[in-house]
C-alpha atoms as a PDB file:
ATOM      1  CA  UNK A   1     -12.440 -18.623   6.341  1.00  0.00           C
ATOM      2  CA  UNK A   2     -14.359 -15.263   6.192  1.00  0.00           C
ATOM      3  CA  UNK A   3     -13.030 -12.128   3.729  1.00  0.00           C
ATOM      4  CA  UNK A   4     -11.798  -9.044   5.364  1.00  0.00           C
ATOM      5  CA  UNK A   5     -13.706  -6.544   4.124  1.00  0.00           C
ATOM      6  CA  UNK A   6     -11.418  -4.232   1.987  1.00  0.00           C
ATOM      7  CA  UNK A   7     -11.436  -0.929   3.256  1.00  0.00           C
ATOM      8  CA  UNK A   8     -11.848   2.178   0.884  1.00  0.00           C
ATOM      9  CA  UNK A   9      -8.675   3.805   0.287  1.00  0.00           C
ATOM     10  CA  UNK A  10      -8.001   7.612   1.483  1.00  0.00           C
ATOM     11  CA  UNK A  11      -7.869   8.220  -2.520  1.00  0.00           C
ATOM     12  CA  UNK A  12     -11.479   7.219  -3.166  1.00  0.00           C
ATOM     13  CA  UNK A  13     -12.759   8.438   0.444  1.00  0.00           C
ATOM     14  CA  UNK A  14     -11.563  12.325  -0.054  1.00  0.00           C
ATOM     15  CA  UNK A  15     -12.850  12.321  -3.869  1.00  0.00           C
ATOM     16  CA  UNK A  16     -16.698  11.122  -2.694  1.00  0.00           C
ATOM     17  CA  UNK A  17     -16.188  13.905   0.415  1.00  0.00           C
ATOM     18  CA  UNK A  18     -14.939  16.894  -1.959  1.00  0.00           C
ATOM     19  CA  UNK A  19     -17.748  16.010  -4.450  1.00  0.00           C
ATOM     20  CA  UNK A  20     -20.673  16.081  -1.459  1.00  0.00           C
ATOM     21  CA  UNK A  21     -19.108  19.091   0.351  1.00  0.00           C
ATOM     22  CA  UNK A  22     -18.739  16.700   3.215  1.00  0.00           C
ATOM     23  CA  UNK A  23     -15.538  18.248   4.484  1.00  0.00           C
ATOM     24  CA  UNK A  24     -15.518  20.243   7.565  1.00  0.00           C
ATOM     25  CA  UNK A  25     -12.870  21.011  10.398  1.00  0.00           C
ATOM     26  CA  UNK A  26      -9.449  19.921   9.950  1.00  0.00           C
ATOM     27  CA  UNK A  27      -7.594  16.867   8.088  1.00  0.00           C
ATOM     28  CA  UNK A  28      -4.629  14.748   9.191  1.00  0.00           C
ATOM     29  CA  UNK A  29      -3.326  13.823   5.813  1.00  0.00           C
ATOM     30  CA  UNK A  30      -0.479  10.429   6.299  1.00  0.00           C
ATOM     31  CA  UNK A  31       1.141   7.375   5.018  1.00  0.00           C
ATOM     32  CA  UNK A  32       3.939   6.576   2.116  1.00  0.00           C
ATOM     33  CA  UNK A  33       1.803   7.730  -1.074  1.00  0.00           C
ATOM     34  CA  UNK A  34       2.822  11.677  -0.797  1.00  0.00           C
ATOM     35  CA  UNK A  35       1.766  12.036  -4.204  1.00  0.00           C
ATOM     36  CA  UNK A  36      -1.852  11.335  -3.621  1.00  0.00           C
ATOM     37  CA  UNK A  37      -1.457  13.513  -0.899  1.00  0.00           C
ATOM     38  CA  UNK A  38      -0.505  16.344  -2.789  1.00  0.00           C
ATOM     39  CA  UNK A  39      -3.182  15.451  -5.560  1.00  0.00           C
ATOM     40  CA  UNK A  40      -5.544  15.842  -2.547  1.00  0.00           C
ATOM     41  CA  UNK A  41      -4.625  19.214  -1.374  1.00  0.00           C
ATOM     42  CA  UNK A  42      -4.491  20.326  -5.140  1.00  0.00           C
ATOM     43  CA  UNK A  43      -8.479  19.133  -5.904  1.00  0.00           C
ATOM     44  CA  UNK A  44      -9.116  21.400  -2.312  1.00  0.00           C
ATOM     45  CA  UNK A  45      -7.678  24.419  -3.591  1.00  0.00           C
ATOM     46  CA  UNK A  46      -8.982  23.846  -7.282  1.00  0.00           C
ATOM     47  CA  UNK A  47     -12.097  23.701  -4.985  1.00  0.00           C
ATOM     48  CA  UNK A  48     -11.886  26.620  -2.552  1.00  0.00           C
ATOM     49  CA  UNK A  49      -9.284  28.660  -3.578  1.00  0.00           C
ATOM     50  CA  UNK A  50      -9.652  31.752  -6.489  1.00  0.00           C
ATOM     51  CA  UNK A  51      -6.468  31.444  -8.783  1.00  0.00           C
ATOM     52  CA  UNK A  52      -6.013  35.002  -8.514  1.00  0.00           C
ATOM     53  CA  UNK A  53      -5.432  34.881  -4.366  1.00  0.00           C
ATOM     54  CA  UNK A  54      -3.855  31.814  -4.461  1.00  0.00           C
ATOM     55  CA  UNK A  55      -1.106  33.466  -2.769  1.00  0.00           C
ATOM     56  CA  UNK A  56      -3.031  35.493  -0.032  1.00  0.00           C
ATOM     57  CA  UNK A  57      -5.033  31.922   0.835  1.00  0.00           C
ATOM     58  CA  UNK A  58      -3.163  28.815   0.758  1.00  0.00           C
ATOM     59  CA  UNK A  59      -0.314  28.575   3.183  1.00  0.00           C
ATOM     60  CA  UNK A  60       2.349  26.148   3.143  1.00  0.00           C
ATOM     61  CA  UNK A  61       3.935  25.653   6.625  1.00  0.00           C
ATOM     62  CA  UNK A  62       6.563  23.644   8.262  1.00  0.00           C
ATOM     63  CA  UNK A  63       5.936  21.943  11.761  1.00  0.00           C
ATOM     64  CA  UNK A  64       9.448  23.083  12.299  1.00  0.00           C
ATOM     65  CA  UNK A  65       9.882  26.355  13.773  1.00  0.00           C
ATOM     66  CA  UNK A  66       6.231  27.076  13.875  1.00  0.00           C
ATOM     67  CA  UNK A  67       4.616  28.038  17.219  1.00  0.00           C
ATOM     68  CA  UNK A  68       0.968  27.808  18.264  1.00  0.00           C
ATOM     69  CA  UNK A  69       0.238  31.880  17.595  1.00  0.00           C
ATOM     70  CA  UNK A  70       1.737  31.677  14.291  1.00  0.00           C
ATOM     71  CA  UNK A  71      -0.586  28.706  12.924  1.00  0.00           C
ATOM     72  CA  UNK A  72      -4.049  30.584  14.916  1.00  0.00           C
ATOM     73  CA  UNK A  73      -2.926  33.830  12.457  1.00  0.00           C
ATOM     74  CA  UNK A  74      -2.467  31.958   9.412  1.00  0.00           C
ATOM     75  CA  UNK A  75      -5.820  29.969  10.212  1.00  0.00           C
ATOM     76  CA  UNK A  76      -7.655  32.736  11.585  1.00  0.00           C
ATOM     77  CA  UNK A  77      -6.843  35.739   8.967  1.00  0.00           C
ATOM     78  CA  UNK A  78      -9.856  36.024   6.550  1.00  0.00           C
ATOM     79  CA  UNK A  79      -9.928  34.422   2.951  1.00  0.00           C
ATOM     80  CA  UNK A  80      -9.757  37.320   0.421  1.00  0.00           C
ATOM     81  CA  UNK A  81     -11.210  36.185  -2.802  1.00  0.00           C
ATOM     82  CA  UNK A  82     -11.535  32.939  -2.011  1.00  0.00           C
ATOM     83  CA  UNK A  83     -14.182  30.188  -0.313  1.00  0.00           C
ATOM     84  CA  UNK A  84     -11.774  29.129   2.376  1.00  0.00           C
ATOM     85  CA  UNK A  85      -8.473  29.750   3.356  1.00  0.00           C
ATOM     86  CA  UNK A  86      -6.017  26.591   3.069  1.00  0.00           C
ATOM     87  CA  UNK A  87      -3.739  26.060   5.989  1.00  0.00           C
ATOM     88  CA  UNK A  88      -1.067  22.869   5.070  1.00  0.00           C
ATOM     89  CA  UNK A  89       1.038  22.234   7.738  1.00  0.00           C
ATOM     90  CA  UNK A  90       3.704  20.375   6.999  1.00  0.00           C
ATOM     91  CA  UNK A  91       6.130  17.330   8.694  1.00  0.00           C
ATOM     92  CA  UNK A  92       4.231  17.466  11.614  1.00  0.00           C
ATOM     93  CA  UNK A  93       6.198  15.702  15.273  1.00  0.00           C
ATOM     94  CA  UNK A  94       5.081  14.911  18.527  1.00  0.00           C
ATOM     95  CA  UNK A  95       1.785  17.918  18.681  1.00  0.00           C
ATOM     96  CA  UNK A  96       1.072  18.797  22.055  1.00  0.00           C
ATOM     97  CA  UNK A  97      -2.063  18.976  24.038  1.00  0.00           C
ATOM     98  CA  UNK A  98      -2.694  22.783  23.366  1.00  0.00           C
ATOM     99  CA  UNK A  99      -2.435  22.345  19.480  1.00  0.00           C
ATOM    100  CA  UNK A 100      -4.746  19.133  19.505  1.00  0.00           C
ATOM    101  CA  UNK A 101      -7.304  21.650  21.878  1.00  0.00           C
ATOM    102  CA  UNK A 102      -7.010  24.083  18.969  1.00  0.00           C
ATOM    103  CA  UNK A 103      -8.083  22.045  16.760  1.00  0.00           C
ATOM    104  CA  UNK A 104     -11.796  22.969  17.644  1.00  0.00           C
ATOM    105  CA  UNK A 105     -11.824  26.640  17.537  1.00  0.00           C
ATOM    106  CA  UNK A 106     -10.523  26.424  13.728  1.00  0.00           C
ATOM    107  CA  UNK A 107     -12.763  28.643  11.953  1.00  0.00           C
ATOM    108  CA  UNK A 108     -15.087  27.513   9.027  1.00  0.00           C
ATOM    109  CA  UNK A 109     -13.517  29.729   6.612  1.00  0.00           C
ATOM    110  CA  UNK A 110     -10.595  28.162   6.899  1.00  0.00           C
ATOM    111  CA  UNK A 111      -9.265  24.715   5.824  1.00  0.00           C
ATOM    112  CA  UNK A 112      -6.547  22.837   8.068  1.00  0.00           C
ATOM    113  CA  UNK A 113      -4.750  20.296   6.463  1.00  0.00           C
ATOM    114  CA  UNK A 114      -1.644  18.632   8.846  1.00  0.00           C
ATOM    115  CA  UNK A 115       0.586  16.254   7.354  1.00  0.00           C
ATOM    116  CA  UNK A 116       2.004  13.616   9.774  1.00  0.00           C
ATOM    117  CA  UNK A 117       4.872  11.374   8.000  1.00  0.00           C
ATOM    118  CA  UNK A 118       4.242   8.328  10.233  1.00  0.00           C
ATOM    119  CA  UNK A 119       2.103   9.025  13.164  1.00  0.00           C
ATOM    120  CA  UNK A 120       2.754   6.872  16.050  1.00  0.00           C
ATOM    121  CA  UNK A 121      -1.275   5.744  16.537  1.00  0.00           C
ATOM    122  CA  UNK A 122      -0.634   4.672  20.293  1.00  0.00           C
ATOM    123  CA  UNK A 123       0.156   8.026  21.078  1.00  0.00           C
ATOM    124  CA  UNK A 124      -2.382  10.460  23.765  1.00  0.00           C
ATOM    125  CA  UNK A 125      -1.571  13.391  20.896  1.00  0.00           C
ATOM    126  CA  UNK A 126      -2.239  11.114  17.991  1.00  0.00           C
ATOM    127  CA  UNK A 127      -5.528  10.348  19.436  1.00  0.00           C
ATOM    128  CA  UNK A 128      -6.432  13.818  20.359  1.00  0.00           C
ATOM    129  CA  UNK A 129      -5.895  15.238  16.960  1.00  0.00           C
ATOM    130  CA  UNK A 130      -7.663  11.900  15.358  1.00  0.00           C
ATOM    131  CA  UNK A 131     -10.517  12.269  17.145  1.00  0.00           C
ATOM    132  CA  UNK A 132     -11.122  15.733  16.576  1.00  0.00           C
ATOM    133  CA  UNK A 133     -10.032  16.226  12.657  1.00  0.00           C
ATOM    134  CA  UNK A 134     -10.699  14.125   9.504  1.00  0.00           C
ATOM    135  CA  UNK A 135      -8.457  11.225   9.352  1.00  0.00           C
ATOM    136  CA  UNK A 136      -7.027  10.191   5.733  1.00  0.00           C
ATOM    137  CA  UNK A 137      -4.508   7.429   5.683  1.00  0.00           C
ATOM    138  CA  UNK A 138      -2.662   7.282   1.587  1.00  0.00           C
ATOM    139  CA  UNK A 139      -1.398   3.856   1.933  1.00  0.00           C
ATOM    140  CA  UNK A 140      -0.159   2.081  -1.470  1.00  0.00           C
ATOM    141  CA  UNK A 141      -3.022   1.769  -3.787  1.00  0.00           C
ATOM    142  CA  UNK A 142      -4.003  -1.538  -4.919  1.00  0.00           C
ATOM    143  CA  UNK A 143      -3.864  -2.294  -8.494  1.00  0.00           C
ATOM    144  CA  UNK A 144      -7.358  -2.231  -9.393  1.00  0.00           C
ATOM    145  CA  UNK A 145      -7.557   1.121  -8.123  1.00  0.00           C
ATOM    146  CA  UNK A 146      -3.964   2.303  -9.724  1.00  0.00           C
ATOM    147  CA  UNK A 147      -5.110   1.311 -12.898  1.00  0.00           C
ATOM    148  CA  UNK A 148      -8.403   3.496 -12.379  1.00  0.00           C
ATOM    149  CA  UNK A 149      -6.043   6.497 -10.882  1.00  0.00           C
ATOM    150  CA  UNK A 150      -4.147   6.350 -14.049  1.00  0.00           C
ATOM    151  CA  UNK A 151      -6.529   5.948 -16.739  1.00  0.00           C
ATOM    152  CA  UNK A 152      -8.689   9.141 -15.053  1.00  0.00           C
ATOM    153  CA  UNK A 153      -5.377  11.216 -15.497  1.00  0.00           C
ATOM    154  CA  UNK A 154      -4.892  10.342 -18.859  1.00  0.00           C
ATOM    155  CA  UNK A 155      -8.356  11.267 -19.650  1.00  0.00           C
ATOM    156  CA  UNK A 156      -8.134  14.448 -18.149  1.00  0.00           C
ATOM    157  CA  UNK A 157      -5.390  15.280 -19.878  1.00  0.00           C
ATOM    158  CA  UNK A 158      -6.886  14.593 -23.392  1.00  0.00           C
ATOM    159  CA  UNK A 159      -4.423  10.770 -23.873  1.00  0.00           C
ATOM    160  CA  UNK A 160      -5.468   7.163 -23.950  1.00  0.00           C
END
């Protein structure tokens, strides 16, 4: 019987791609560990974002309520002190066609990051916006890697 080759968890992939710089266009950020999710989008604007204009560059939006114009001015408006503006859009439902074409005239300056709770992967929008943005899936971590999440933390923090 052959052994499925274990693939690298969102966790490990997003840490290597922040390190290289290897991050460009948007991200679809999904699946049940939201707290790795929001660790993520913390190390990008520890990354990109000047503490003193966090709150002229990072954006926090909800899917709900939100139409196309509004998200092209938030992405679109110029960072102010910082590297790139940060764009999180959150709970994201059922995207249509002109918001998965969008996708590609994102500007460099700024950072898109959507959040989709549970993405239904046989969808035509789920594929649009997967095929043209940086796909992370934060499924459970395995223990291995738990144990190494953990005992970085504590380190940081100065514990053992």
């Amino acid at each position: 019987m052959a052994q499925r080759e274990k693939k690298e968890h969102a966790y490990n992939r997003i840490n290597k791609d922040l390190k290289s710089n290897a991050i460009a266009g948007p991200l679809l950020f999904y699946g049940r560990e939201k707290f790795l999710i929001e660790w993520a989008i913390g190390m990008m604007e520890t990354q990109w974002i000047s503490p003193a204009a966090k709150e002229l560059d990072r954006n926090n939006l909800s899917w709900e309520g939100i139409t196309l114009n509004d998200l092209m001015d938030f992405c679109e408006t110029v960072p102010m002190l910082s590297e790139k503006r940060l764009v999180v859009l959150r709970d994201m439902k059922n995207p249509g066609e002109d918001f998965a074409a969008y996708l590609d005239q994102i500007p460099e300056t700024c950072q898109l990051i959507m959040i989709w709770e549970d993405p239904d992967k046989r969808t035509k929008a789920y594929k649009e916006i997967a095929k043209r943005s940086g796909e992370y899936e934060f499924g459970i971590l395995d223990e291995p890697d738990l144990r190494k999440y953990i005992d970085k933390r504590f380190r940081q923090a100065g514990k053992s």
